Short mmCIF file of C-alpha atoms in Angstrom, two decimals:
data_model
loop_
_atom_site.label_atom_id
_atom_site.label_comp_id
_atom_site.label_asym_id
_atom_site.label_seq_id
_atom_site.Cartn_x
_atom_site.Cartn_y
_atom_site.Cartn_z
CA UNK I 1 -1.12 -17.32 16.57
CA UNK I 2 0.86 -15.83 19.66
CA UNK I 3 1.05 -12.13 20.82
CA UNK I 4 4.29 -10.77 22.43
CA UNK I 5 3.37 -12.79 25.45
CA UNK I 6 2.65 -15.87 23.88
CA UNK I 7 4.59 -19.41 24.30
CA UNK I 8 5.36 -19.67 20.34
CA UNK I 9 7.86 -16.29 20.18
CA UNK I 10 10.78 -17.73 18.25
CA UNK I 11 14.00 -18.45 20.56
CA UNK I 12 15.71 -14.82 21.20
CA UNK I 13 19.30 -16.62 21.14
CA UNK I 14 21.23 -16.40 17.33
CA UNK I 15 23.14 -19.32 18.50
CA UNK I 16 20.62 -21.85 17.24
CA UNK I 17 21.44 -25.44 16.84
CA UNK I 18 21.77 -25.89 13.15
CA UNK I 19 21.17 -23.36 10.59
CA UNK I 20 19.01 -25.55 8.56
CA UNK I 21 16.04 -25.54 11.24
CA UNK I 22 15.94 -21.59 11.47
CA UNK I 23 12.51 -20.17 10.59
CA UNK I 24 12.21 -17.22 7.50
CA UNK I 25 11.31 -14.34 8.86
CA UNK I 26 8.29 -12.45 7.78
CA UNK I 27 8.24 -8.76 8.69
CA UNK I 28 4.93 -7.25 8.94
CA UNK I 29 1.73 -8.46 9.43
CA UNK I 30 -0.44 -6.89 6.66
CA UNK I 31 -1.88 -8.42 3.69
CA UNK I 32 1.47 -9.39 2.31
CA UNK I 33 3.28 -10.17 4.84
CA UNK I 34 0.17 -12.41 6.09
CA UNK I 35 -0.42 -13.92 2.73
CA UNK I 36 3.84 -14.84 2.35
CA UNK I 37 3.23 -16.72 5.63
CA UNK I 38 0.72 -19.17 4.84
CA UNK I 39 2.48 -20.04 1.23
CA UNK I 40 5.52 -20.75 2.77
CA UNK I 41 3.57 -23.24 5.26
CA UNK I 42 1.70 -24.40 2.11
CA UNK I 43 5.35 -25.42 0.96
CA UNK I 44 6.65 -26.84 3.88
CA UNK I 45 8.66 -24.23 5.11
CA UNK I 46 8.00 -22.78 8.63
CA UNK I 47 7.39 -18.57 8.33
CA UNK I 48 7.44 -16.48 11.58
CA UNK I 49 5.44 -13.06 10.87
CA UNK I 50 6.82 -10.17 13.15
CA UNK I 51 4.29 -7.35 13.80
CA UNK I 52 5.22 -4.26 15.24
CA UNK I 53 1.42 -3.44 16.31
CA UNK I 54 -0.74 -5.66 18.74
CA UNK I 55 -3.01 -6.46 15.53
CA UNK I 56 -2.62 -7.59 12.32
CA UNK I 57 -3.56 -5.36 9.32
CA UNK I 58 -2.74 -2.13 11.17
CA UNK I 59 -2.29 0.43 8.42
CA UNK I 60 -5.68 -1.01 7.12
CA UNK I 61 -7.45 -0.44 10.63
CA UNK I 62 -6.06 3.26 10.20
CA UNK I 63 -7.67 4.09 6.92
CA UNK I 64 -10.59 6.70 7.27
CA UNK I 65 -13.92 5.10 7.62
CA UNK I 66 -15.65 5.30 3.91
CA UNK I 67 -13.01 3.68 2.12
CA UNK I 68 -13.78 0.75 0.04
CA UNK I 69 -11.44 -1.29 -2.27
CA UNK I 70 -11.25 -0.12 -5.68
CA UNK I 71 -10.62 -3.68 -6.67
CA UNK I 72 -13.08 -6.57 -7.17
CA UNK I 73 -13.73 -9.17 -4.33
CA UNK I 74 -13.15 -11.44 -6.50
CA UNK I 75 -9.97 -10.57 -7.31
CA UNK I 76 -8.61 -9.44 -4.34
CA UNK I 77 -8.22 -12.86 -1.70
CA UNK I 78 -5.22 -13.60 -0.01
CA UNK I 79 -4.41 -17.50 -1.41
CA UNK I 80 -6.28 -20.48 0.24
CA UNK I 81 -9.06 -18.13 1.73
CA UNK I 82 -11.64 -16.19 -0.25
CA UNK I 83 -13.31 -13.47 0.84
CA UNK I 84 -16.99 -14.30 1.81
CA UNK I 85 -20.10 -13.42 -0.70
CA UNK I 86 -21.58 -11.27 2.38
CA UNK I 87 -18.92 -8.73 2.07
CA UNK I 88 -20.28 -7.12 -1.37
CA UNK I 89 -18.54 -6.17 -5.07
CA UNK I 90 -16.20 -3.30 -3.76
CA UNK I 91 -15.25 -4.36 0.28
CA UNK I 92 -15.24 -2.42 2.95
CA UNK I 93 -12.20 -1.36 5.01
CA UNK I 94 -13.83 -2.60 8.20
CA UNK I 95 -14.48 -6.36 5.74
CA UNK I 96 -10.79 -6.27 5.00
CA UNK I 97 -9.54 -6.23 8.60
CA UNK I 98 -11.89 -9.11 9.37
CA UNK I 99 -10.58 -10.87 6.56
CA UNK I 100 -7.39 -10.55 7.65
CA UNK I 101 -7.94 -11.60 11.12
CA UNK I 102 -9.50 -14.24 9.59
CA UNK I 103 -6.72 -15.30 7.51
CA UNK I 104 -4.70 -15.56 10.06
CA UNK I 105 -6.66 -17.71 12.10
CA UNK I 106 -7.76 -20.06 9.43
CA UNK I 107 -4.45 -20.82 8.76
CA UNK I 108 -3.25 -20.68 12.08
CA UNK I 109 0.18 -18.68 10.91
CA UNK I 110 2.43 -17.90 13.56
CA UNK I 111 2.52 -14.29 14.44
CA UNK I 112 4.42 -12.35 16.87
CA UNK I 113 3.11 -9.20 17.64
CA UNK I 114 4.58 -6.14 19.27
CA UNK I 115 7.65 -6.87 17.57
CA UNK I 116 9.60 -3.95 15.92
CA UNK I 117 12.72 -4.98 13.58
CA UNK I 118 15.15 -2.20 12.91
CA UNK I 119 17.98 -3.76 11.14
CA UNK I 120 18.05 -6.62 9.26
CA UNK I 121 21.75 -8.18 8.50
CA UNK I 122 23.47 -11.29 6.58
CA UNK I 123 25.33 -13.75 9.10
CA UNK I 124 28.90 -13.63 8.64
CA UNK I 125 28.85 -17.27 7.52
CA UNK I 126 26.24 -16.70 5.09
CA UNK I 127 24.16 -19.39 6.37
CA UNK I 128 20.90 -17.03 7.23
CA UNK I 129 20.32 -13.14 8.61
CA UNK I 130 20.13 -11.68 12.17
CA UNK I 131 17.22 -9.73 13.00
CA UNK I 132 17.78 -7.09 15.68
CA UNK I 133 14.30 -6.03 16.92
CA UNK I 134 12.80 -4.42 20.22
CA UNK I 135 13.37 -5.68 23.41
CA UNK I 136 17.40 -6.46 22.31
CA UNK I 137 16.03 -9.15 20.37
CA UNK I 138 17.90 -10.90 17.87
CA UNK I 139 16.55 -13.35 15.51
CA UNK I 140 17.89 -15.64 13.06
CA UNK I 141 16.22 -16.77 9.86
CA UNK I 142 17.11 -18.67 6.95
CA UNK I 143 15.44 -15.75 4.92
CA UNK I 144 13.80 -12.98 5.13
CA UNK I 145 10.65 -11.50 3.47
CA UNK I 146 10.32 -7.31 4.18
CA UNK I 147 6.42 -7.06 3.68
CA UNK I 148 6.18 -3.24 6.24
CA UNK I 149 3.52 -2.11 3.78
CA UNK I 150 3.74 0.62 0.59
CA UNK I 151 1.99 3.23 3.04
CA UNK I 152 4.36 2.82 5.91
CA UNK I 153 5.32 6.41 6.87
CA UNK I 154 3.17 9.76 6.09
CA UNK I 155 5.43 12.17 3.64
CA UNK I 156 3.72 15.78 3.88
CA UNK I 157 6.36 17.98 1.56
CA UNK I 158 8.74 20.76 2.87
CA UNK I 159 6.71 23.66 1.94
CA UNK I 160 8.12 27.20 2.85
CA UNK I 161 6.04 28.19 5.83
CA UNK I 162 5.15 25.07 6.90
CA UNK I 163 6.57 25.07 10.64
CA UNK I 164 5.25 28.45 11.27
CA UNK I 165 1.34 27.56 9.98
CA UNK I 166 -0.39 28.55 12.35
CA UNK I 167 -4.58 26.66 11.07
CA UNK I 168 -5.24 22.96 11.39
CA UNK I 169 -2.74 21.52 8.56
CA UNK I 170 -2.81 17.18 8.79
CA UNK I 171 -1.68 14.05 7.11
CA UNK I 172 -4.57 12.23 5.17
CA UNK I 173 -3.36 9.38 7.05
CA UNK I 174 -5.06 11.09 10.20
CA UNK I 175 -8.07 11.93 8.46
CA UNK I 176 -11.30 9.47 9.57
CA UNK I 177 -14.36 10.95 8.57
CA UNK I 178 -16.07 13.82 7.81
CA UNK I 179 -18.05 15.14 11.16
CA UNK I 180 -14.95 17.21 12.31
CA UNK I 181 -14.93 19.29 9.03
CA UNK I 182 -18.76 19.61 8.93
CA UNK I 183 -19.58 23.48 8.12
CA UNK I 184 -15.54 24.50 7.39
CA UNK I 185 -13.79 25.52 4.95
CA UNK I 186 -10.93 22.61 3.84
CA UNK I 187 -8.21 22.15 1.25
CA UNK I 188 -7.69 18.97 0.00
CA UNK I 189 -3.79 18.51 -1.39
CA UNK I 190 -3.16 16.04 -4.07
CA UNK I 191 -5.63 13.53 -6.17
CA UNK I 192 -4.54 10.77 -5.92
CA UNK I 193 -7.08 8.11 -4.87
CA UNK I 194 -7.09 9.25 -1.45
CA UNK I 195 -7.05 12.92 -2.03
CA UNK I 196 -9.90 12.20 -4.21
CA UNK I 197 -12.50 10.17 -1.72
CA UNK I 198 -11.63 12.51 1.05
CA UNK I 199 -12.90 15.28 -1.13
CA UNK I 200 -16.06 13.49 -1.68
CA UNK I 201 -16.60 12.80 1.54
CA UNK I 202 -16.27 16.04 2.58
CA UNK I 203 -19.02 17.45 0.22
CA UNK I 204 -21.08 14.43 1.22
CA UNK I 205 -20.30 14.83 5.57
CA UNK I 206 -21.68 18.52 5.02
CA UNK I 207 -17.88 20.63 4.69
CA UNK I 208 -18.66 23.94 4.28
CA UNK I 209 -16.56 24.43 1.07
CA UNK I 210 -13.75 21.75 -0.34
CA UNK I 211 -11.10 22.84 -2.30
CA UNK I 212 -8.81 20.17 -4.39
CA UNK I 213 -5.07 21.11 -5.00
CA UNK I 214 -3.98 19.55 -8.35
CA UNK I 215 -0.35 19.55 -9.27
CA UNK I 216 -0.50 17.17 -12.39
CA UNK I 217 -3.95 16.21 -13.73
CA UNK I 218 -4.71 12.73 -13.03
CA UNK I 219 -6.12 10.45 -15.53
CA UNK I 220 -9.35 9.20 -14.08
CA UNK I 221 -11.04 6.08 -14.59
CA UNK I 222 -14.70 4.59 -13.86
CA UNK I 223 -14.35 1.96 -11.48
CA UNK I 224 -16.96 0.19 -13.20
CA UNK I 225 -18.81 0.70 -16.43
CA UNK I 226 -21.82 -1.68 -17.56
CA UNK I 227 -21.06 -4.22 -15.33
CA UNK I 228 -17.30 -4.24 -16.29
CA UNK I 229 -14.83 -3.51 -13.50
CA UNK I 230 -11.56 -1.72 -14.21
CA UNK I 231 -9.82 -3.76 -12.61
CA UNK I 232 -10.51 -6.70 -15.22
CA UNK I 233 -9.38 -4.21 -18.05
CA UNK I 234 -5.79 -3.56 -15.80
CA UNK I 235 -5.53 -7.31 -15.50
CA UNK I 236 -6.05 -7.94 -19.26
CA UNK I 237 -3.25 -5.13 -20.26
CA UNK I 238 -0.84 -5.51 -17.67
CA UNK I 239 1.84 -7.47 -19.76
CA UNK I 240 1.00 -5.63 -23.16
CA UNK I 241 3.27 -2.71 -24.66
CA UNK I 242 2.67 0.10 -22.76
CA UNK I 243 2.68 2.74 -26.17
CA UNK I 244 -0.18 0.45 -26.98
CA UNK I 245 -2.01 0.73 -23.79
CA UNK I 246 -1.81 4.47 -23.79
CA UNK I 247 -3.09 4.64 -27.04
CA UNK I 248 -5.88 2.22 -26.48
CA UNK I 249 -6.89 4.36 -23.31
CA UNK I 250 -7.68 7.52 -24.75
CA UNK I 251 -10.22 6.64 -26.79
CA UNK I 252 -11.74 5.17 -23.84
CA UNK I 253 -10.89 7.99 -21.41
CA UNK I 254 -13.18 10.17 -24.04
CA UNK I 255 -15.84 8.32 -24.30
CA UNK I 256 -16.03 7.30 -20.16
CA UNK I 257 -15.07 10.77 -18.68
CA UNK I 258 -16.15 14.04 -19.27
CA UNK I 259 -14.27 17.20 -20.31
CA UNK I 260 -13.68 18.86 -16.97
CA UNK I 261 -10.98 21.58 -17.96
CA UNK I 262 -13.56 24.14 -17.71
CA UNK I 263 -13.85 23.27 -13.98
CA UNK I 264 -9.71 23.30 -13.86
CA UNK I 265 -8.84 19.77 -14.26
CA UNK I 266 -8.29 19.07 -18.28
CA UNK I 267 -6.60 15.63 -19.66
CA UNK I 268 -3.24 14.51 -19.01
CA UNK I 269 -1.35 15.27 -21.33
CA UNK I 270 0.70 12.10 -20.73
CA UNK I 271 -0.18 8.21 -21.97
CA UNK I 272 -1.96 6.59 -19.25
CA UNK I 273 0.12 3.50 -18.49
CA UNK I 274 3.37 5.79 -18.96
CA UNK I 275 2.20 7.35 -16.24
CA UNK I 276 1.28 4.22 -14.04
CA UNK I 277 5.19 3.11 -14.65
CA UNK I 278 6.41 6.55 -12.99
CA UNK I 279 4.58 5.28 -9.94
CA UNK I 280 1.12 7.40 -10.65
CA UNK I 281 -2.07 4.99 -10.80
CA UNK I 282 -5.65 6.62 -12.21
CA UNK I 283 -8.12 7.57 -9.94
CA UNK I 284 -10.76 5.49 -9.79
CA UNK I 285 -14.20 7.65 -9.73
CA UNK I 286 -16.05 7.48 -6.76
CA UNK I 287 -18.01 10.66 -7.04
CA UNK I 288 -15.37 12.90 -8.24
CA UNK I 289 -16.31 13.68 -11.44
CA UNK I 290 -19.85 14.39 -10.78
CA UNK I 291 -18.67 17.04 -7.56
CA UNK I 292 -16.30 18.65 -9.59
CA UNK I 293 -18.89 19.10 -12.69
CA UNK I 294 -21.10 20.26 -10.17
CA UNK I 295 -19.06 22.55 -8.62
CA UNK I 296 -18.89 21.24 -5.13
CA UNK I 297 -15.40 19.92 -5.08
CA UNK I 298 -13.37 23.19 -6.51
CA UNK I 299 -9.92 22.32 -8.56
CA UNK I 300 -7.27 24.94 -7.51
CA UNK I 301 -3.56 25.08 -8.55
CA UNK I 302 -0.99 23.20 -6.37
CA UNK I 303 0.76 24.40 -2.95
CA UNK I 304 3.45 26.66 -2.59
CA UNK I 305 4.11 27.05 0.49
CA UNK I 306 2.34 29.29 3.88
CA UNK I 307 2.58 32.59 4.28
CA UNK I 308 1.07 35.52 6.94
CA UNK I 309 -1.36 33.05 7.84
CA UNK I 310 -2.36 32.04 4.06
CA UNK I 311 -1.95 29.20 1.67
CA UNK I 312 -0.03 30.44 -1.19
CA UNK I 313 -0.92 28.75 -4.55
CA UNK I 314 1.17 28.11 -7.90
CA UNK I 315 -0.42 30.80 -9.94
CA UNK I 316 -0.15 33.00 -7.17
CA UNK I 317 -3.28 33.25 -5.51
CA UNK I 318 -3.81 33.32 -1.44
CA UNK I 319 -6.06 31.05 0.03
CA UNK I 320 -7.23 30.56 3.96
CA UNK I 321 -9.05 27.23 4.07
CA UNK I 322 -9.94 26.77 7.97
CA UNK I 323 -8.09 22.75 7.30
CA UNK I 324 -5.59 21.61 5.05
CA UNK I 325 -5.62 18.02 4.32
CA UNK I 326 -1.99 16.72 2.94
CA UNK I 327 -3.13 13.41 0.92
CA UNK I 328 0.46 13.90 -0.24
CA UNK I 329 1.55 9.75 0.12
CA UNK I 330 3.41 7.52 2.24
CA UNK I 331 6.92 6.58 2.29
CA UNK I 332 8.14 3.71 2.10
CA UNK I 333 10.39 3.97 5.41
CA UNK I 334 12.83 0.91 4.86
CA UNK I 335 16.53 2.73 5.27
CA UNK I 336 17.04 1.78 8.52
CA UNK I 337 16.06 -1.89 8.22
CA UNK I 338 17.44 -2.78 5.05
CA UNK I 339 19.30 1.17 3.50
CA UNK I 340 22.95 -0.54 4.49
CA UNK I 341 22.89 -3.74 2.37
CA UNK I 342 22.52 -1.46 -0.70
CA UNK I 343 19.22 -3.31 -1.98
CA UNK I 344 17.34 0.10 -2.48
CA UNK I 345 17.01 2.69 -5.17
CA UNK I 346 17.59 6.34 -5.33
CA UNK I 347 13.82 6.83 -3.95
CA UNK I 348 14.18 4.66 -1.31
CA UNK I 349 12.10 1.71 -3.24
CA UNK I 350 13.63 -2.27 -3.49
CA UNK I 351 15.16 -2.88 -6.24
CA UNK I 352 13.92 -6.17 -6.54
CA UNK I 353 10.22 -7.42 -5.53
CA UNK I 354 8.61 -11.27 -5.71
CA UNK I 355 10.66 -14.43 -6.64
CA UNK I 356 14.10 -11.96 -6.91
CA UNK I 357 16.19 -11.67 -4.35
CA UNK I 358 19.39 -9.12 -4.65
CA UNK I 359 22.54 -10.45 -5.92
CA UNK I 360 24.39 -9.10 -2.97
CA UNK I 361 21.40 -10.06 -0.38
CA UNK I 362 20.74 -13.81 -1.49
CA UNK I 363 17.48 -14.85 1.09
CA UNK I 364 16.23 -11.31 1.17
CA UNK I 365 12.84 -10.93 -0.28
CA UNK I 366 10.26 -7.97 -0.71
CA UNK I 367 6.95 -7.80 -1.16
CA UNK I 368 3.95 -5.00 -1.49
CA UNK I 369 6.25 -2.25 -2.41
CA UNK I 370 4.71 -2.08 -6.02
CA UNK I 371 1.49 -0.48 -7.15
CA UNK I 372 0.27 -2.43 -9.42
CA UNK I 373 -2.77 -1.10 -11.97
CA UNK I 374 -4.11 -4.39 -11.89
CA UNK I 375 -4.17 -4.59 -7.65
CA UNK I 376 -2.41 -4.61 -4.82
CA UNK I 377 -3.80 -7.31 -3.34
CA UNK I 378 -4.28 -9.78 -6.09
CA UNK I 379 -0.01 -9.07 -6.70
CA UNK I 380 0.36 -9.51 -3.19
CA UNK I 381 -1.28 -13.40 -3.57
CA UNK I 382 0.71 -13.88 -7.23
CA UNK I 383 4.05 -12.68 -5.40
CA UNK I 384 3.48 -14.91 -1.98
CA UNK I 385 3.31 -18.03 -4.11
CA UNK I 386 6.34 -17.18 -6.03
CA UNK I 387 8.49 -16.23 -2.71
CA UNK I 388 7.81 -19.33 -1.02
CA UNK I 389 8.25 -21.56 -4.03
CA UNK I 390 11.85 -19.79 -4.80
CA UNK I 391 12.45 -20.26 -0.87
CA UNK I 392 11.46 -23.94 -0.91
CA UNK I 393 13.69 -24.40 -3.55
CA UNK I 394 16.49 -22.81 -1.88
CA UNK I 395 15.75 -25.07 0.94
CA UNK I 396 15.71 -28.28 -0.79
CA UNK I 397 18.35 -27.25 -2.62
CA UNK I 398 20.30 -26.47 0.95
CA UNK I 399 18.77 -29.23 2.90
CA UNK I 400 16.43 -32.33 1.22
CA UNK I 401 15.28 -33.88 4.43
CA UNK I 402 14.17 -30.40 5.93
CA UNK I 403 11.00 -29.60 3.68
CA UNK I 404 7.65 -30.92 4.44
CA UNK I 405 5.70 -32.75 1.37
#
């Protein structure tokens, strides 16, 4: 492993030898882009990660402090390293980054860091693509795999008033823990999984009052019942019909999760795995329910916009929360790398992941841009294995005597 200093960054000059000894490129140094690394060494093909930060697993060293995965340990390793016993069921964000600075020096992947690539492009020959990164660096791989990370960019929405807000209004992305909001007043925006555990931890760090803004009600899930994780139920039902899996859940939901539509938050009206392929995964429970059957997480309607000072609700009402929290998602950031080659859809998402590569992009590969109900990080493993082993075919395909047994 070799920072921007390091003897190992790849040569700077495109006009390598022959195209056939040209690294692929991985860009971003994350879970994905980590775990893409070491299968394409596991298949003989030489992977350079690029990392814009000084560390790997940056976006996870950013995450505020409580946050655990809502997936099992078990079923979230990167492949060829499991995460240790010691680090418990549900691991901690602090576990993950040492996992992933373990990873990487297990495997010994070669990493440059403090490497930003803005524009990724095909060679005119079509032999490979030319990376132009920071520094007037350009780089040429025989493929490339995007891995920047579904959380790349914080997206807090236009609202009318917005600019002129005058009280503390920040991205849940900045938020870290609790001890700054101690004895105030805060609005949480959005439930989502993150809107959600911020909330909690809010009433739990000693917030004076916590208010949740709910647009759409969110189906919520237990993240374990009897033993049984979630997860293990997502896994089991990924492939099957998803009429069938909405039916199946609400039975479940019923029996699992209390009525709260006195408290304002009532059932979806909407199946659950519908909703999963419109991009919106269940919250997992982490304390919700109980604080908002107790009263000490309060469901309002959603934002509006600011005015004289105020927040100004859907059903009309003013609010004036000291803080307002914006767990309002990430986006995924990837026009200016890739928006030109026409490999994205109308919301700015791939439109291919794993083993596919674009028709009109051949050698460009994404990965971690889904959000998977049965985990990121176990599709994250699944779709390393399949990149490399499409790219190692390419290779021997291209080249026999180039791959390594």
């Amino acid at each position: 492993m070799a920072d921007s200093n390091g003897d190992s960054t790849p040569p700077a000059d495109p006009a390598v030898p022959t195209h056939h000894d040209r690294p692929v490129y991985v860009i971003g140094g994350g879970p994905g882009g980590l775990a893409a690394a070491y299968a394409l060494r596991a298949h003989g093909v030489r992977a350079v990660v690029l990392e814009k930060s000084e560390q790997v697993g940056a976006s996870w060293r950013r995450h505020y402090d409580r946050l655990h995965l809502h997936t099992t340990r078990r079923l979230s390793g990167l492949p060829g390293l499991r995460m240790p016993r010691s680090f418990g069921r549900w691991v901690s964000r602090d576990n993950v980054v040492r996992y992933l600075e373990k990873y990487a020096e297990h495997h010994e992947l070669e990493i440059v860091t403090g490497v930003e690539v803005s524009r990724v492009e095909p060679l005119g020959d079509g032999s490979g693509w030319l990376l132009h990164a920071t520094g007037g660096r350009e780089l040429t791989g025989s493929a490339v795999v995007v891995a920047t990370g579904y959380n790349h960019t914080p997206r807090v929405p236009e609202w009318p008033g917005r600019d002129a807000y005058k009280g503390e209004l920040l991205h849940a992305g900045e938020y870290r823990n609790p001890a700054p909001y101690a004895g105030r007043d805060v609005l949480v925006v959005g439930v989502g999984n993150t809107g959600a555990e911020i909330a909690v931890d809010l009433v739990e760090g000693g917030a004076q009052r916590v208010r949740l803004s709910v647009r759409t009600a969110p189906h919520i899930v237990r993240r374990s019942t009897a033993g049984w994780a979630a997860q293990n139920t997502a896994v089991l039902v990924r492939r099957l019909p998803v009429g069938l899996v909405d039916r199946m859940a609400r039975p479940l939901a019923k029996l699992s999760v209390p009525d709260l539509s006195a408290k304002g938050l009532p059932r979806p009206d909407t199946g659950l795995y519908s909703r999963v392929n419109e991009g919106s995964i269940p919250v997992q429970d982490v304390g919700l329910i109980d604080a908002v059957r107790k009263g000490r997480v309060e469901v309002v309607a959603a934002v509006d916009g600011f005015e004289d000072g105020k927040v100004v609700l859907a059903n009309g009402d003013r609010i004036g929360p000291d803080v307002v929290i914006a767990a309002t998602g990430y986006r995924r950031a990837l026009e200016g790398i890739v928006g030109h080659l026409d490999v994205l859809d109308g919301r700015g998402r791939p439109v291919v992941h794993g083993a596919r590569t674009p028709k009109n992009a051949r050698g460009l590969y994404f990965t971690g841009f889904t959000n998977p109900i049965s985990g990121m990080l176990r599709e994250l493993a699944i779709d390393a294995e399949k990149i490399a082993r499409a790219i190692a075919r390419d290779a021997e395909r291209r080249h026999p005597s180039r791959i390594t047994p």
